[in-house]
Amino acid sequence: MKQKRRLLIRSTILLIIVTALGYTFYQNFFSDQTGMVKVGEEAPDFILTDLNGQTIQLSNYLGKGVFLNFWGTYCPPCEKEMPYMENQYERFKELGVEIIAVDVGEPELVVRRFVERHKLSFPIPMDSERRVIDLYGIRPLPTTFLIDENGIVTQRITGGMTEEDIIDYLSSIVPKDSDHKLK
């Protein structure tokens, strides 16, 4: 009798633990995250400082398309796509599209060396306190948001991109009233 009762109690406890772990796993990896910015929503405004000490405020880019990329130097897909972004930066900047690549929580020296090694010229704001990454619900890196000239998120891309992907994404957020045409 005691053995049956002990087995029942242990089985119940094990079931509760497995259920809690399963729920936690599901919430972290499969469910819709709270704080996750969704397509069709207004992109939350933020203010960060870039490597040059300049203030970057997202709302200052209204009227332009914004390619908002969240990345880290330790992320192989991030490193692979950075030169592709640089290759397209000047061309699309002339068309009214800005690339903003937010580094997530790394030391400035590490990021500065990465930027110098890859000769990146687009703005690289530092999210040292990880507030913006939390605001946007970023998981995993890299994650990129396409934001139209009205400040509305048109697409959320997770994972690395090819240069062709980046061209297509940048082309999709060229402001409609842009004076320039894609060549």
Tab-separated table of C-alpha atoms in Angstrom:
chain	number	residue	atom	x	y	z
A	1	MET	CA	0.000	0.000	0.000
A	2	LYS	CA	2.791	2.433	0.954
A	3	GLN	CA	4.662	1.538	-2.229
A	4	LYS	CA	1.635	2.270	-4.415
A	5	ARG	CA	1.082	5.578	-2.685
A	6	ARG	CA	4.758	6.520	-2.978
A	7	LEU	CA	4.727	5.556	-6.680
A	8	LEU	CA	1.585	7.657	-7.255
A	9	ILE	CA	3.109	10.705	-5.522
A	10	ARG	CA	6.383	10.379	-7.447
A	11	SER	CA	4.558	9.909	-10.731
A	12	THR	CA	2.411	12.982	-10.046
A	13	ILE	CA	5.447	15.099	-9.197
A	14	LEU	CA	7.263	13.871	-12.313
A	15	LEU	CA	4.229	14.651	-14.466
A	16	ILE	CA	4.046	18.189	-13.048
A	17	ILE	CA	7.767	18.769	-13.713
A	18	VAL	CA	7.560	17.424	-17.273
A	19	THR	CA	4.468	19.547	-17.962
A	20	ALA	CA	6.160	22.686	-16.604
A	21	LEU	CA	9.287	22.046	-18.665
A	22	GLY	CA	7.230	21.367	-21.788
A	23	TYR	CA	5.221	24.547	-21.306
A	24	THR	CA	8.401	26.605	-20.767
A	25	PHE	CA	10.007	25.115	-23.871
A	26	TYR	CA	6.892	25.824	-25.936
A	27	GLN	CA	6.619	29.413	-24.688
A	28	ASN	CA	10.274	30.158	-25.403
A	29	PHE	CA	10.541	28.607	-28.833
A	30	PHE	CA	7.162	28.202	-30.490
A	31	SER	CA	4.585	30.565	-29.097
A	32	ASP	CA	3.921	34.138	-30.102
A	33	GLN	CA	6.220	36.143	-27.857
A	34	THR	CA	4.905	39.093	-25.932
A	35	GLY	CA	6.765	42.184	-26.986
A	36	MET	CA	7.300	40.771	-30.459
A	37	VAL	CA	6.749	43.433	-33.088
A	38	LYS	CA	4.472	42.104	-35.807
A	39	VAL	CA	4.012	42.869	-39.476
A	40	GLY	CA	1.448	45.648	-39.935
A	41	GLU	CA	2.274	47.334	-36.630
A	42	GLU	CA	3.995	50.655	-36.182
A	43	ALA	CA	7.690	50.116	-35.458
A	44	PRO	CA	8.392	51.130	-31.842
A	45	ASP	CA	10.536	54.233	-31.600
A	46	PHE	CA	13.896	54.105	-29.850
A	47	ILE	CA	16.938	56.269	-29.278
A	48	LEU	CA	20.444	54.780	-29.297
A	49	THR	CA	23.950	56.125	-29.810
A	50	ASP	CA	26.125	54.869	-32.649
A	51	LEU	CA	29.874	54.249	-32.707
A	52	ASN	CA	30.494	57.873	-33.757
A	53	GLY	CA	28.569	59.272	-30.781
A	54	GLN	CA	25.615	60.271	-32.983
A	55	THR	CA	22.074	59.816	-31.688
A	56	ILE	CA	19.943	57.480	-33.781
A	57	GLN	CA	16.196	57.866	-33.276
A	58	LEU	CA	14.017	55.652	-35.447
A	59	SER	CA	11.228	58.216	-35.764
A	60	ASN	CA	13.692	60.606	-37.458
A	61	TYR	CA	13.608	58.275	-40.465
A	62	LEU	CA	9.886	58.700	-41.217
A	63	GLY	CA	9.538	59.298	-44.946
A	64	LYS	CA	12.297	56.768	-45.665
A	65	GLY	CA	12.318	53.009	-45.841
A	66	VAL	CA	14.303	51.469	-42.985
A	67	PHE	CA	16.150	48.154	-43.065
A	68	LEU	CA	16.486	47.584	-39.293
A	69	ASN	CA	18.939	44.765	-38.616
A	70	PHE	CA	19.744	43.287	-35.173
A	71	TRP	CA	23.073	41.498	-35.041
A	72	GLY	CA	26.169	40.482	-33.060
A	73	THR	CA	29.832	40.021	-33.964
A	74	TYR	CA	29.694	36.436	-32.619
A	75	CYS	CA	26.940	35.475	-35.076
A	76	PRO	CA	28.297	33.800	-38.269
A	77	PRO	CA	25.222	34.600	-40.433
A	78	CYS	CA	25.414	38.230	-39.241
A	79	GLU	CA	29.048	38.479	-40.275
A	80	LYS	CA	28.307	36.917	-43.651
A	81	GLU	CA	25.507	39.359	-44.530
A	82	MET	CA	27.237	42.569	-43.367
A	83	PRO	CA	29.378	42.974	-46.534
A	84	TYR	CA	26.247	42.444	-48.655
A	85	MET	CA	24.476	45.205	-46.734
A	86	GLU	CA	27.504	47.475	-47.207
A	87	ASN	CA	27.579	46.734	-50.961
A	88	GLN	CA	23.996	48.025	-51.301
A	89	TYR	CA	24.038	50.837	-48.735
A	90	GLU	CA	24.954	53.844	-50.904
A	91	ARG	CA	22.746	52.779	-53.811
A	92	PHE	CA	19.640	52.413	-51.661
A	93	LYS	CA	20.393	55.412	-49.467
A	94	GLU	CA	20.069	57.529	-52.627
A	95	LEU	CA	16.662	55.919	-53.167
A	96	GLY	CA	15.412	56.874	-49.702
A	97	VAL	CA	16.210	53.662	-47.796
A	98	GLU	CA	18.382	53.647	-44.673
A	99	ILE	CA	20.179	50.641	-43.204
A	100	ILE	CA	20.435	50.683	-39.405
A	101	ALA	CA	22.307	47.746	-37.867
A	102	VAL	CA	21.765	47.550	-34.095
A	103	ASP	CA	24.461	45.658	-32.211
A	104	VAL	CA	22.996	43.817	-29.247
A	105	GLY	CA	24.888	44.203	-26.013
A	106	GLU	CA	28.535	43.854	-26.989
A	107	PRO	CA	31.493	45.965	-25.874
A	108	GLU	CA	32.130	48.973	-28.089
A	109	LEU	CA	35.743	47.955	-28.778
A	110	VAL	CA	34.672	44.564	-30.163
A	111	VAL	CA	32.053	46.162	-32.412
A	112	ARG	CA	34.416	48.930	-33.556
A	113	ARG	CA	37.040	46.359	-34.623
A	114	PHE	CA	34.389	44.365	-36.502
A	115	VAL	CA	33.143	47.511	-38.292
A	116	GLU	CA	36.688	48.546	-39.235
A	117	ARG	CA	37.568	45.044	-40.479
A	118	HIS	CA	34.483	44.963	-42.722
A	119	LYS	CA	34.668	48.684	-43.651
A	120	LEU	CA	31.012	49.290	-42.760
A	121	SER	CA	29.651	52.798	-43.314
A	122	PHE	CA	25.970	52.513	-42.353
A	123	PRO	CA	24.829	53.532	-38.833
A	124	ILE	CA	25.622	50.995	-36.092
A	125	PRO	CA	23.789	51.977	-32.897
A	126	MET	CA	24.730	50.138	-29.720
A	127	ASP	CA	21.976	48.485	-27.658
A	128	SER	CA	24.276	47.962	-24.678
A	129	GLU	CA	21.425	47.571	-22.189
A	130	ARG	CA	19.476	45.292	-24.565
A	131	ARG	CA	16.332	47.426	-24.217
A	132	VAL	CA	15.595	47.664	-27.938
A	133	ILE	CA	16.147	43.945	-28.517
A	134	ASP	CA	13.610	43.289	-25.731
A	135	LEU	CA	11.224	45.940	-27.097
A	136	TYR	CA	11.236	44.237	-30.499
A	137	GLY	CA	11.166	40.668	-29.130
A	138	ILE	CA	14.316	39.650	-30.970
A	139	ARG	CA	15.144	35.978	-31.115
A	140	PRO	CA	17.321	34.696	-32.882
A	141	LEU	CA	20.097	36.764	-34.460
A	142	PRO	CA	20.169	38.055	-37.067
A	143	THR	CA	16.661	39.463	-37.231
A	144	THR	CA	15.732	42.230	-39.658
A	145	PHE	CA	12.639	44.405	-39.843
A	146	LEU	CA	11.576	46.119	-43.042
A	147	ILE	CA	9.867	49.406	-42.193
A	148	ASP	CA	8.087	51.505	-44.805
A	149	GLU	CA	8.182	55.283	-45.122
A	150	ASN	CA	5.159	55.546	-42.781
A	151	GLY	CA	6.919	53.675	-39.964
A	152	ILE	CA	4.949	50.445	-40.457
A	153	VAL	CA	6.670	47.050	-40.274
A	154	THR	CA	6.170	45.331	-43.623
A	155	GLN	CA	8.246	42.238	-42.959
A	156	ARG	CA	10.241	40.451	-40.249
A	157	ILE	CA	13.141	38.295	-41.429
A	158	THR	CA	14.985	35.883	-39.142
A	159	GLY	CA	18.227	34.239	-40.167
A	160	GLY	CA	20.936	35.134	-42.622
A	161	MET	CA	20.362	36.660	-46.035
A	162	THR	CA	22.105	36.456	-49.385
A	163	GLU	CA	22.990	39.627	-51.270
A	164	GLU	CA	20.087	38.947	-53.654
A	165	ASP	CA	17.723	38.698	-50.673
A	166	ILE	CA	18.995	42.013	-49.333
A	167	ILE	CA	18.514	43.716	-52.711
A	168	ASP	CA	14.943	42.394	-52.906
A	169	TYR	CA	14.158	43.482	-49.334
A	170	LEU	CA	15.674	46.938	-49.782
A	171	SER	CA	13.787	47.355	-53.076
A	172	SER	CA	10.518	46.521	-51.330
A	173	ILE	CA	10.801	49.524	-48.979
A	174	VAL	CA	11.887	52.235	-51.415
A	175	PRO	CA	9.442	55.094	-50.721
A	176	LYS	CA	6.713	55.308	-53.327
A	177	ASP	CA	7.402	58.982	-54.005
A	178	SER	CA	11.153	58.419	-54.484
A	179	ASP	CA	12.563	60.662	-57.224
A	180	HIS	CA	14.975	57.936	-58.265
A	181	LYS	CA	14.308	54.693	-60.051
A	182	LEU	CA	15.951	51.342	-59.431
A	183	LYS	CA	18.466	50.499	-62.124
